[in-house]
Coordinates of C-alpha atoms in Angstrom, one line a residue:
Chain A
X1 CA 0.0 0.0 0.0
X2 CA 1.2 3.5 -0.8
X3 CA 0.6 5.8 2.1
X4 CA -0.9 9.1 0.9
X5 CA 1.6 11.0 3.1
X6 CA 4.6 9.0 1.7
X7 CA 4.6 11.2 -1.4
X8 CA 5.6 14.2 0.7
X9 CA 8.4 12.5 2.6
X10 CA 11.8 13.9 1.9
X11 CA 10.2 17.1 0.8
X12 CA 11.5 20.5 2.0
X13 CA 10.1 22.1 5.2
X14 CA 8.1 24.6 3.2
X15 CA 6.3 21.8 1.2
X16 CA 2.5 21.8 1.0
X17 CA 0.6 18.9 -0.5
X18 CA -2.2 19.7 -2.9
X19 CA -4.8 17.0 -3.4
X20 CA -6.6 17.6 -6.7
X21 CA -10.3 16.7 -6.3
X22 CA -11.6 18.2 -9.6
X23 CA -12.5 15.0 -11.3
X24 CA -14.4 13.8 -8.2
X25 CA -15.9 16.7 -6.2
X26 CA -15.5 19.0 -9.2
X27 CA -17.4 16.9 -11.7
X28 CA -20.0 15.1 -9.6
X29 CA -22.4 18.1 -9.7
X30 CA -21.9 18.7 -13.5
X31 CA -24.8 17.6 -15.7
X32 CA -22.6 17.3 -18.7
X33 CA -21.0 13.8 -18.6
X34 CA -17.3 14.0 -19.5
X35 CA -16.1 10.9 -21.4
X36 CA -13.6 8.7 -19.5
X37 CA -11.0 9.3 -22.2
X38 CA -11.2 13.1 -21.7
X39 CA -11.0 12.7 -17.9
X40 CA -7.9 10.5 -18.3
X41 CA -6.4 13.1 -20.7
X42 CA -7.0 15.8 -18.1
X43 CA -5.7 13.8 -15.2
X44 CA -2.6 12.9 -17.1
X45 CA -2.1 16.7 -17.9
X46 CA -2.5 17.4 -14.1
X47 CA 0.2 14.8 -13.3
X48 CA 2.4 16.5 -15.9
X49 CA 1.7 19.9 -14.2
X50 CA 3.3 18.5 -11.1
X51 CA 0.3 17.4 -9.1
X52 CA 1.0 14.2 -7.2
X53 CA -2.2 13.4 -5.2
X54 CA -5.7 13.0 -6.5
X55 CA -9.1 12.2 -5.3
X56 CA -9.6 11.0 -8.7
X57 CA -13.1 9.5 -8.6
X58 CA -15.7 7.9 -6.4
X59 CA -16.8 4.2 -6.1
X60 CA -20.3 5.2 -5.2
X61 CA -23.4 3.7 -6.9
X62 CA -23.2 4.6 -10.6
X63 CA -26.9 5.4 -10.4
X64 CA -26.4 8.0 -7.6
X65 CA -23.6 9.8 -9.5
X66 CA -23.7 9.0 -13.2
X67 CA -20.7 11.3 -13.9
X68 CA -18.5 8.9 -11.8
X69 CA -19.8 5.6 -13.2
X70 CA -16.6 5.3 -15.1
X71 CA -14.4 5.0 -12.0
X72 CA -12.8 1.7 -13.0
X73 CA -12.1 2.9 -16.5
X74 CA -10.6 6.2 -15.4
X75 CA -8.4 4.5 -12.8
X76 CA -7.1 2.1 -15.5
X77 CA -6.3 4.9 -17.9
X78 CA -4.2 7.3 -15.8
X79 CA -0.5 7.2 -16.5
X80 CA 0.9 7.1 -12.9
X81 CA 4.4 8.3 -12.0
X82 CA 6.3 6.8 -9.1
X83 CA 5.1 9.7 -6.9
X84 CA 1.4 9.6 -8.0
X85 CA -1.1 8.8 -5.3
X86 CA -4.6 8.0 -6.5
X87 CA -7.4 8.2 -4.0
X88 CA -11.1 7.8 -4.4
X89 CA -14.3 8.0 -2.2
X90 CA -15.4 4.6 -1.0
X91 CA -18.8 4.6 0.7
X92 CA -19.3 0.9 1.3
X93 CA -17.9 -2.7 0.9
X94 CA -19.2 -2.9 -2.6
X95 CA -17.3 0.2 -3.5
X96 CA -14.2 -1.2 -1.8
X97 CA -14.5 -4.3 -3.8
X98 CA -14.8 -2.3 -7.1
X99 CA -11.8 -0.2 -6.0
X100 CA -9.7 -3.3 -5.1
X101 CA -9.3 -4.3 -8.7
X102 CA -8.1 -0.9 -9.8
X103 CA -4.9 -0.5 -7.9
X104 CA -6.2 2.5 -5.9
X105 CA -3.6 3.9 -3.5
X106 CA -5.9 5.0 -0.8
X107 CA -9.6 5.1 -0.2
X108 CA -11.4 8.0 1.3
X109 CA -14.0 6.9 3.9
X110 CA -16.5 9.6 4.8
X111 CA -19.2 10.5 7.1
X112 CA -20.9 13.8 7.8
X113 CA -20.8 15.5 11.2
X114 CA -24.4 16.4 10.6
X115 CA -27.1 13.8 10.9
X116 CA -29.3 15.5 8.3
X117 CA -26.5 15.9 5.8
X118 CA -25.3 12.3 6.4
X119 CA -28.8 11.0 5.7
X120 CA -29.1 13.1 2.5
X121 CA -25.7 12.1 1.3
X122 CA -25.5 8.5 2.4
X123 CA -29.1 7.6 3.4
X124 CA -28.0 6.5 6.8
X125 CA -27.4 7.8 10.3
X126 CA -23.9 8.8 11.5
X127 CA -23.7 5.7 13.8
X128 CA -24.6 3.4 10.8
X129 CA -21.8 5.0 8.8
X130 CA -19.3 4.5 11.6
X131 CA -20.4 0.9 12.0
X132 CA -19.8 0.4 8.3
X133 CA -16.2 1.5 8.4
X134 CA -14.7 -1.8 9.8
X135 CA -15.9 -4.1 7.0
X136 CA -14.8 -1.6 4.4
X137 CA -11.3 -1.4 6.0
X138 CA -11.1 -5.2 6.0
X139 CA -11.7 -5.3 2.2
X140 CA -9.3 -2.4 1.7
X141 CA -6.5 -4.0 3.8
X142 CA -6.9 -7.3 1.9
X143 CA -6.4 -5.4 -1.3
X144 CA -3.4 -3.4 0.1
X145 CA -5.3 -0.1 -0.2
X146 CA -4.6 2.7 2.3
X147 CA -7.3 4.8 3.9
X148 CA -8.0 8.4 4.7
X149 CA -10.9 9.5 6.9
X150 CA -13.1 12.4 5.9
X151 CA -15.6 14.4 7.9
X152 CA -18.1 16.2 5.7
X153 CA -19.9 19.4 6.8
X154 CA -17.1 19.8 9.4
X155 CA -17.5 23.5 9.7
X156 CA -21.3 23.7 9.5
X157 CA -24.3 22.1 7.9
X158 CA -26.7 23.9 5.5
X159 CA -29.6 22.0 7.2
X160 CA -28.6 22.0 10.9
X161 CA -26.4 25.0 11.2
X162 CA -23.4 24.6 13.6
X163 CA -22.4 21.0 13.9
X164 CA -22.1 19.2 17.2
X165 CA -18.5 18.7 18.3
X166 CA -19.5 15.4 19.8
X167 CA -20.5 14.1 16.4
X168 CA -17.2 15.2 14.9
X169 CA -15.2 13.6 17.7
X170 CA -17.0 10.2 17.5
X171 CA -16.3 10.0 13.8
X172 CA -12.6 10.9 14.2
X173 CA -12.3 8.5 17.1
X174 CA -13.7 5.7 14.9
X175 CA -11.1 6.5 12.2
X176 CA -8.3 6.5 14.7
X177 CA -9.5 3.2 16.2
X178 CA -9.2 1.7 12.7
X179 CA -5.6 2.8 12.4
X180 CA -6.3 5.7 10.0
X181 CA -3.8 8.6 10.5
X182 CA -5.1 10.9 7.8
X183 CA -8.1 13.1 8.4
X184 CA -9.8 15.4 5.9
X185 CA -12.1 18.1 7.2
X186 CA -14.7 18.8 4.6
X187 CA -16.2 22.3 4.3
X188 CA -18.9 20.9 2.2
X189 CA -21.0 24.0 1.7
X190 CA -18.5 26.8 2.4
X191 CA -19.3 27.5 6.0
X192 CA -15.7 27.5 7.2
X193 CA -14.4 30.8 8.5
X194 CA -11.0 31.9 9.9
X195 CA -12.3 31.5 13.4
X196 CA -13.9 28.0 13.1
X197 CA -11.0 26.7 11.0
X198 CA -8.6 27.8 13.7
X199 CA -10.7 26.5 16.6
X200 CA -11.5 23.1 14.9
X201 CA -8.0 22.5 13.8
X202 CA -6.6 23.4 17.2
X203 CA -9.1 21.2 19.0
X204 CA -8.3 18.2 16.8
X205 CA -4.5 18.7 16.9
X206 CA -4.8 18.9 20.6
X207 CA -6.8 15.7 21.0
X208 CA -5.2 13.7 18.2
X209 CA -1.7 15.0 17.8
X210 CA -0.7 12.0 15.6
X211 CA -3.3 12.8 12.9
X212 CA -2.3 14.5 9.7
X213 CA -5.1 16.9 8.9
X214 CA -6.1 18.1 5.4
X215 CA -8.5 20.9 4.7
X216 CA -11.1 20.4 2.0
X217 CA -12.4 24.0 1.5
X218 CA -15.1 25.4 -0.7
X219 CA -15.2 29.0 -1.9
X220 CA -19.0 29.4 -1.5
X221 CA -18.7 32.7 0.4
X222 CA -15.5 33.9 -1.1
X223 CA -13.3 33.2 1.9
X224 CA -11.8 29.8 0.8
X225 CA -8.2 31.1 0.4
X226 CA -8.5 33.3 3.5
X227 CA -9.2 30.1 5.3
X228 CA -6.1 28.5 3.7
X229 CA -4.0 31.3 5.2
X230 CA -5.4 30.6 8.6
X231 CA -4.9 26.8 8.1
X232 CA -1.2 27.4 7.1
X233 CA -0.8 29.5 10.3
X234 CA -2.1 26.5 12.3
X235 CA 0.4 24.1 10.7
X236 CA -1.9 22.5 8.1
X237 CA 0.2 21.4 5.1
X238 CA -2.4 19.5 3.0
X239 CA -5.3 21.1 1.1
X240 CA -7.8 19.7 -1.3
X241 CA -8.6 21.9 -4.4
X242 CA -10.3 21.6 -7.7
X243 CA -9.1 22.6 -11.2
X244 CA -10.6 25.9 -12.1
X245 CA -12.6 26.0 -8.9
X246 CA -15.1 23.4 -10.1
X247 CA -17.3 21.7 -7.6
X248 CA -20.3 21.2 -5.4
X249 CA -22.3 18.5 -3.7
X250 CA -25.6 17.5 -5.3
X251 CA -26.9 16.5 -1.9
X252 CA -26.1 19.7 -0.1
X253 CA -28.2 22.9 -0.8
X254 CA -26.1 25.9 -1.6
X255 CA -22.9 24.0 -2.3
X256 CA -20.6 25.6 -4.8
X257 CA -17.0 25.1 -6.1
X258 CA -14.0 23.9 -4.2
X259 CA -11.1 26.3 -3.8
X260 CA -9.4 26.6 -7.1
X261 CA -6.2 24.6 -7.7
X262 CA -4.4 27.3 -9.8
X263 CA -5.4 30.0 -7.3
X264 CA -4.2 27.9 -4.4
X265 CA -0.9 27.1 -6.3
X266 CA -0.5 30.8 -6.8
X267 CA -1.2 31.7 -3.2
X268 CA 1.1 29.1 -1.9
X269 CA 4.0 30.0 -4.3
X270 CA 3.6 33.7 -3.5
X271 CA 3.6 32.9 0.3
X272 CA 6.9 31.0 0.1
X273 CA 5.6 27.4 0.0
X274 CA 6.6 24.7 -2.5
X275 CA 4.0 22.5 -4.1
X276 CA 5.9 21.0 -7.1
X277 CA 3.1 22.4 -9.4
X278 CA 4.0 24.5 -12.4
X279 CA 1.4 27.3 -12.4
X280 CA 1.4 27.8 -16.2
X281 CA 0.7 24.1 -16.8
X282 CA -1.9 24.2 -14.1
X283 CA -3.7 27.1 -15.9
X284 CA -3.5 25.1 -19.1
X285 CA -5.3 22.2 -17.4
X286 CA -8.0 24.5 -16.2
X287 CA -8.6 25.8 -19.7
X288 CA -8.7 22.2 -20.9
X289 CA -11.4 21.4 -18.3
X290 CA -13.3 24.6 -19.2
X291 CA -13.3 23.5 -22.9
X292 CA -14.5 20.0 -21.9
X293 CA -17.4 21.4 -19.9
X294 CA -18.1 24.2 -22.3
X295 CA -18.7 26.7 -19.6
X296 CA -16.6 29.3 -17.8
X297 CA -15.0 28.1 -14.5
X298 CA -14.7 30.4 -11.5
X299 CA -10.9 30.3 -11.3
X300 CA -9.3 33.7 -11.2
X301 CA -5.6 33.1 -12.0
X302 CA -6.6 31.1 -15.1
X303 CA -8.0 34.5 -16.4
X304 CA -5.5 36.9 -15.0
X305 CA -2.4 34.8 -15.5
X306 CA 0.8 34.8 -13.5
X307 CA 1.5 37.8 -11.3
X308 CA 4.4 39.0 -13.4
X309 CA 2.8 38.3 -16.7
X310 CA 3.5 41.8 -18.1
X311 CA 1.3 43.6 -20.5
X312 CA 2.7 45.9 -23.3
X313 CA 1.8 49.4 -22.3
X314 CA 0.3 49.9 -25.8
X315 CA -2.4 47.4 -24.9
X316 CA -4.5 50.0 -23.0
X317 CA -5.3 53.6 -23.8
X318 CA -3.7 56.5 -22.0
X319 CA -6.1 58.7 -20.0
X320 CA -7.3 61.8 -21.7
X321 CA -5.5 63.8 -19.0
Chain B
X1 CA -13.5 69.6 7.5
X2 CA -14.6 66.1 8.5
X3 CA -11.5 63.9 9.0
X4 CA -12.1 60.5 7.4
X5 CA -10.8 58.8 10.5
X6 CA -13.2 60.8 12.8
X7 CA -16.0 58.5 11.8
X8 CA -14.3 55.6 13.5
X9 CA -13.4 57.5 16.8
X10 CA -15.2 56.1 19.8
X11 CA -15.6 52.8 18.1
X12 CA -14.8 49.5 19.8
X13 CA -11.3 48.0 19.6
X14 CA -12.4 45.4 17.1
X15 CA -13.8 48.0 14.7
X16 CA -12.8 47.9 11.0
X17 CA -13.6 50.7 8.6
X18 CA -15.0 49.7 5.2
X19 CA -14.7 52.3 2.5
X20 CA -17.2 51.5 -0.2
X21 CA -15.7 52.3 -3.6
X22 CA -18.3 50.6 -5.8
X23 CA -19.7 53.8 -7.3
X24 CA -16.2 55.0 -8.2
X25 CA -13.7 52.2 -8.8
X26 CA -16.6 49.8 -9.4
X27 CA -18.5 51.7 -12.0
X28 CA -15.7 53.5 -13.9
X29 CA -14.9 50.5 -16.1
X30 CA -18.6 49.7 -16.8
X31 CA -19.7 50.6 -20.3
X32 CA -23.4 50.9 -19.3
X33 CA -23.9 54.4 -17.8
X34 CA -25.9 54.3 -14.6
X35 CA -28.1 57.4 -14.3
X36 CA -27.2 59.7 -11.4
X37 CA -30.6 59.1 -9.8
X38 CA -30.0 55.3 -9.6
X39 CA -26.5 55.8 -8.2
X40 CA -27.9 58.1 -5.5
X41 CA -30.6 55.5 -4.7
X42 CA -27.9 52.8 -4.4
X43 CA -25.6 55.0 -2.3
X44 CA -28.5 55.9 0.0
X45 CA -29.2 52.2 0.4
X46 CA -25.5 51.6 1.2
X47 CA -25.7 54.2 3.9
X48 CA -28.9 52.5 5.2
X49 CA -26.9 49.2 5.3
X50 CA -24.5 50.7 7.8
X51 CA -21.7 51.8 5.5
X52 CA -20.2 55.1 6.7
X53 CA -17.3 55.9 4.3
X54 CA -17.5 56.1 0.5
X55 CA -15.2 56.9 -2.3
X56 CA -18.3 58.0 -4.0
X57 CA -17.1 59.4 -7.4
X58 CA -14.2 61.0 -9.1
X59 CA -13.6 64.6 -10.2
X60 CA -11.7 63.6 -13.2
X61 CA -12.3 64.8 -16.7
X62 CA -15.9 63.8 -17.7
X63 CA -14.4 62.9 -21.1
X64 CA -11.9 60.5 -19.6
X65 CA -14.5 58.6 -17.5
X66 CA -18.0 59.4 -18.8
X67 CA -19.5 57.1 -16.1
X68 CA -18.4 59.6 -13.5
X69 CA -19.3 62.8 -15.3
X70 CA -22.3 63.2 -12.9
X71 CA -20.0 63.6 -9.9
X72 CA -21.6 66.9 -8.7
X73 CA -25.1 65.7 -9.2
X74 CA -24.4 62.5 -7.3
X75 CA -22.8 64.3 -4.4
X76 CA -25.8 66.6 -4.2
X77 CA -28.3 63.8 -4.1
X78 CA -26.8 61.6 -1.4
X79 CA -28.7 61.7 1.9
X80 CA -25.8 61.9 4.4
X81 CA -26.0 61.0 8.0
X82 CA -23.9 62.6 10.7
X83 CA -21.4 59.8 10.4
X84 CA -21.3 59.7 6.6
X85 CA -17.9 60.5 5.1
X86 CA -18.0 61.1 1.3
X87 CA -14.6 61.0 -0.5
X88 CA -13.8 61.2 -4.2
X89 CA -10.7 61.1 -6.4
X90 CA -9.4 64.5 -7.2
X91 CA -6.6 64.5 -9.9
X92 CA -6.0 68.2 -10.3
X93 CA -6.9 71.7 -9.2
X94 CA -9.8 71.8 -11.7
X95 CA -11.1 68.7 -10.0
X96 CA -10.6 70.2 -6.6
X97 CA -12.5 73.3 -7.7
X98 CA -15.4 71.2 -8.9
X99 CA -15.3 69.2 -5.7
X100 CA -15.2 72.3 -3.5
X101 CA -18.8 73.2 -4.3
X102 CA -20.2 69.8 -3.4
X103 CA -19.4 69.6 0.3
X104 CA -17.0 66.7 -0.2
X105 CA -15.6 65.5 3.1
X106 CA -12.2 64.3 1.8
X107 CA -10.4 64.2 -1.5
X108 CA -8.3 61.3 -2.5
X109 CA -5.1 62.4 -4.2
X110 CA -3.3 59.7 -6.1
X111 CA -0.2 58.8 -8.0
X112 CA 1.1 55.5 -9.2
X113 CA 4.3 53.9 -7.9
X114 CA 4.9 52.8 -11.5
X115 CA 6.0 55.5 -14.1
X116 CA 4.3 53.6 -16.9
X117 CA 1.0 53.2 -15.1
X118 CA 1.1 56.8 -13.9
X119 CA 1.5 57.9 -17.5
X120 CA -1.3 55.7 -18.7
X121 CA -3.6 56.8 -15.8
X122 CA -2.7 60.5 -15.5
X123 CA -0.7 61.3 -18.6
X124 CA 2.3 62.5 -16.5
X125 CA 5.4 61.4 -14.7
X126 CA 5.4 60.6 -11.0
X127 CA 7.4 63.7 -10.2
X128 CA 4.8 65.9 -12.1
X129 CA 2.1 64.2 -10.1
X130 CA 3.9 65.0 -6.9
X131 CA 4.5 68.6 -7.9
X132 CA 0.8 68.9 -8.6
X133 CA -0.3 68.0 -5.0
X134 CA 0.5 71.3 -3.3
X135 CA -1.9 73.5 -5.5
X136 CA -4.6 70.8 -5.1
X137 CA -4.2 70.8 -1.4
X138 CA -4.4 74.6 -1.3
X139 CA -7.7 74.6 -3.1
X140 CA -9.0 71.8 -0.8
X141 CA -8.0 73.6 2.3
X142 CA -9.7 76.8 1.3
X143 CA -12.8 74.7 0.8
X144 CA -12.4 72.9 4.1
X145 CA -12.0 69.5 2.4
X146 CA -9.7 66.8 4.0
X147 CA -7.3 64.7 2.0
X148 CA -6.2 61.1 1.7
X149 CA -3.2 60.1 -0.3
X150 CA -3.3 57.0 -2.5
X151 CA -0.5 55.1 -4.1
X152 CA -1.7 53.1 -7.2
X153 CA 0.0 49.8 -8.3
X154 CA 1.5 49.7 -4.8
X155 CA 2.0 45.9 -5.0
X156 CA 3.1 45.6 -8.6
X157 CA 2.5 47.0 -12.0
X158 CA 1.1 45.1 -15.0
X159 CA 3.6 46.9 -17.3
X160 CA 6.7 47.2 -15.1
X161 CA 6.4 44.2 -12.8
X162 CA 7.7 44.8 -9.2
X163 CA 7.5 48.5 -8.3
X164 CA 10.5 50.4 -7.0
X165 CA 10.3 51.1 -3.3
X166 CA 12.0 54.4 -3.9
X167 CA 9.0 55.5 -6.0
X168 CA 6.6 54.4 -3.3
X169 CA 8.6 56.3 -0.6
X170 CA 8.9 59.6 -2.4
X171 CA 5.1 59.6 -3.0
X172 CA 4.4 58.8 0.6
X173 CA 6.9 61.4 1.8
X174 CA 5.2 64.0 -0.4
X175 CA 1.8 63.2 1.2
X176 CA 3.3 63.4 4.7
X177 CA 5.0 66.7 3.9
X178 CA 1.6 68.1 2.9
X179 CA 0.1 67.1 6.3
X180 CA -1.8 64.1 5.0
X181 CA -2.1 61.3 7.6
X182 CA -4.2 58.8 5.7
X183 CA -2.5 56.6 3.1
X184 CA -4.3 54.1 0.8
X185 CA -2.3 51.4 -0.9
X186 CA -3.9 50.5 -4.2
X187 CA -3.5 47.0 -5.5
X188 CA -4.7 48.2 -8.9
X189 CA -4.4 45.0 -10.8
X190 CA -4.5 42.4 -8.1
X191 CA -0.8 41.8 -7.7
X192 CA -0.8 42.0 -3.9
X193 CA 0.1 38.7 -2.1
X194 CA 0.3 37.8 1.6
X195 CA 4.1 38.4 1.5
X196 CA 4.2 41.7 -0.2
X197 CA 1.2 43.0 1.8
X198 CA 3.0 42.1 4.9
X199 CA 6.4 43.5 3.9
X200 CA 5.0 46.7 2.4
X201 CA 2.8 47.5 5.4
X202 CA 5.6 46.8 7.8
X203 CA 8.0 48.9 5.9
X204 CA 5.6 51.8 5.8
X205 CA 4.4 51.5 9.4
X206 CA 8.1 51.4 10.5
X207 CA 9.0 54.6 8.5
X208 CA 5.8 56.5 9.0
X209 CA 4.3 55.3 12.3
X210 CA 1.9 58.2 12.4
X211 CA 0.2 57.2 9.1
X212 CA -3.2 55.5 9.0
X213 CA -3.0 52.9 6.2
X214 CA -5.9 51.5 4.2
X215 CA -5.6 48.6 1.8
X216 CA -7.4 48.9 -1.5
X217 CA -7.3 45.3 -2.8
X218 CA -8.5 43.7 -6.0
X219 CA -9.5 40.1 -6.3
X220 CA -7.9 39.6 -9.7
X221 CA -6.1 36.4 -8.7
X222 CA -8.5 35.2 -6.1
X223 CA -6.4 36.1 -3.1
X224 CA -8.1 39.5 -2.2
X225 CA -9.6 38.3 1.1
X226 CA -6.5 36.2 2.0
X227 CA -4.6 39.5 1.8
X228 CA -7.2 41.1 4.1
X229 CA -6.4 38.4 6.7
X230 CA -2.8 39.3 6.5
X231 CA -3.5 43.0 6.6
X232 CA -5.6 42.5 9.8
X233 CA -2.7 40.6 11.3
X234 CA -0.5 43.6 10.5
X235 CA -2.9 45.9 12.3
X236 CA -4.6 47.3 9.2
X237 CA -8.2 48.4 10.2
X238 CA -9.3 50.1 7.0
X239 CA -10.2 48.4 3.7
X240 CA -11.7 49.6 0.5
X241 CA -14.2 47.3 -1.2
X242 CA -16.8 47.4 -3.9
X243 CA -20.5 46.3 -3.8
X244 CA -20.8 42.9 -5.4
X245 CA -17.1 42.9 -6.3
X246 CA -17.5 45.4 -9.1
X247 CA -14.4 47.1 -10.4
X248 CA -11.4 47.6 -12.5
X249 CA -9.3 50.3 -14.0
X250 CA -9.7 51.1 -17.7
X251 CA -6.1 52.3 -17.9
X252 CA -4.5 49.1 -16.4
X253 CA -4.4 45.9 -18.4
X254 CA -5.7 42.8 -16.6
X255 CA -7.6 44.8 -13.9
X256 CA -10.7 43.2 -12.5
X257 CA -13.0 43.7 -9.5
X258 CA -12.2 45.1 -6.1
X259 CA -12.7 42.8 -3.2
X260 CA -16.4 42.5 -2.6
X261 CA -18.1 44.5 0.1
X262 CA -20.5 41.8 1.3
X263 CA -17.8 39.1 1.2
X264 CA -15.6 41.4 3.3
X265 CA -18.4 42.2 5.7
X266 CA -18.9 38.5 6.1
X267 CA -15.2 37.7 6.6
X268 CA -14.8 40.5 9.2
X269 CA -18.0 39.5 11.1
X270 CA -17.0 35.9 11.1
X271 CA -13.5 36.9 12.3
X272 CA -14.8 38.8 15.3
X273 CA -14.6 42.3 13.9
X274 CA -17.3 45.0 13.9
X275 CA -18.0 47.1 10.8
X276 CA -21.5 48.5 11.6
X277 CA -22.8 46.9 8.3
X278 CA -25.8 44.7 8.2
X279 CA -24.9 41.8 5.9
X280 CA -28.4 41.2 4.7
X281 CA -29.0 44.8 3.7
X282 CA -25.5 44.8 2.1
X283 CA -26.5 41.8 0.0
X284 CA -29.7 43.6 -1.0
X285 CA -27.6 46.5 -2.2
X286 CA -25.5 44.2 -4.3
X287 CA -28.6 42.7 -5.9
X288 CA -29.8 46.2 -6.6
X289 CA -26.5 47.1 -8.3
X290 CA -26.6 43.9 -10.3
X291 CA -30.1 44.8 -11.5
X292 CA -28.9 48.3 -12.5
X293 CA -26.0 46.9 -14.5
X294 CA -28.0 44.0 -15.9
X295 CA -25.2 41.5 -15.4
X296 CA -24.0 39.1 -12.7
X297 CA -21.5 40.4 -10.3
X298 CA -18.7 38.3 -8.8
X299 CA -19.7 38.6 -5.2
X300 CA -20.1 35.2 -3.5
X301 CA -22.1 35.9 -0.3
X302 CA -24.8 37.7 -2.4
X303 CA -25.4 34.2 -3.9
X304 CA -24.8 31.9 -1.0
X305 CA -26.4 34.1 1.6
X306 CA -25.5 34.3 5.3
X307 CA -23.6 31.4 6.8
X308 CA -26.5 30.2 9.0
X309 CA -29.2 30.7 6.3
X310 CA -30.6 27.2 6.7
X311 CA -32.1 25.2 3.9
X312 CA -35.1 22.9 4.4
X313 CA -33.8 19.3 4.0
X314 CA -36.6 18.7 1.5
X315 CA -34.9 21.1 -0.9
X316 CA -32.4 18.5 -2.1
X317 CA -32.8 14.9 -3.0
X318 CA -31.5 12.1 -0.8
X319 CA -28.8 9.9 -2.3
X320 CA -29.9 6.7 -3.9
X321 CA -27.9 4.8 -1.3

């Protein structure tokens, strides 16, 4: 099994892992089905841009998310490098069995900190989700697949409002009991704020110092990258993001795009962090995705270009004085 | 004269001033001319939302910026409260004379830290701009109008790249020599980053500890609110923003919208700061501006709504399981 954190071992102190979730969280809400071959082309271009870690698809019911029904085909088509780590959502044993045949590096188990959202998303109560983890883990372990534990609506639920810390904690404890050392906090509908990112991260780091924590942020209310700044200050060095800022959850009202990969790469590079990602190539991938979806994506750097992309002064008029 | 900082005196320690620039920086790039009566209606609604400070228009040549040719009419129509502070760009003595008759509270003098941008924007060299400040100030003082000094392209120029600190410093020194104690750092084309916001603010605070510094940020590369977080950490308590994220400079290639007022209000409120602005009313103003311009604005909170605006769980489907 390839540990999802192994890809960042031996990296410089200022390294930040970016997990590209565009072909999973990004595409799942899109009505236009992208053919598997095009997804593979895009993921291969992402790998070429320097991205190493991917939440590449989801082994959910093909009926629930038709966009991701091609999970096995996509997994088979990606040209992995030695440092490529492919992850995917795995909601149940059936999904783990499908994933087992694909050479998945790590499965993302998940459960919502909100009863209502968990029911909407998975059609079961939190405790039923927790009870389901062990048989999934057994299947994964037999196949040599690692695991990451995700908590959805970790910073608030669009149905319930503030989430109950006790729910968050029993999910995290369940993951820890299963030997999972990677936790992803999902800001499913963009309710994370500088204050609740800071307090939640501190609370979890305090109670589970061994856990590696990733932030999965959405830009629903415009503060996604502001929350990244706060996460970095709290020692977080793993962030999920989506090419072009694609994204949204079909089972959560008001959900919009993940934070945008190119904008995140730009922010991190300009803040003195290394990610291994070439910003120009990353912009090209976003433009490729935009073409595939035939609609504009919310990414900003993909429009504006690199910071020091200079314009000829003849390109704009001089003021009339 | 009403000092632009006087409006924040007696405010709590966690107070942050928001200067609404939507009807100036926001509208100046828009091709569709908004009638003065509609602008006045929008500004009055902004005042009702709790906004106190405005860069309301610009006394530039009506030929250069037709959208702002109605500066005098707009100034006359706004229903000011006791704590309302109306500011406007004043590029020259002629502009100061026009402004004098309107009861403007404070004029914003400006000069770019980039020779090329200053030439594009004002058709003159930096030194000529600096030499022009004294006669403007004289006209303003005779009319009892205060002054704020702005430095455009303070964090980078789309034509020249990094700006020269020496240019920044001679402009700031010129303002200080004229008795100006308010400085606005303009991120004209969204080249501000956490690192250069931090270093520039520290450098200026160190050299000019008496100056009150505002940040005028654009969201061109998606990091506008991330830069606000850094600015707050450096003690900045004044930010320019634009209703709905409108904005851009017609004389700077690649310029896009200012940071968005509602998103800023949301970020500040969720970070424990007070602004006096009612978020819901602020969203209504953004929707009003959107209707006036007949095009979608980039603001995020105006779409997503307040953080704890709950959705009925019946509004979305339950997963197929």
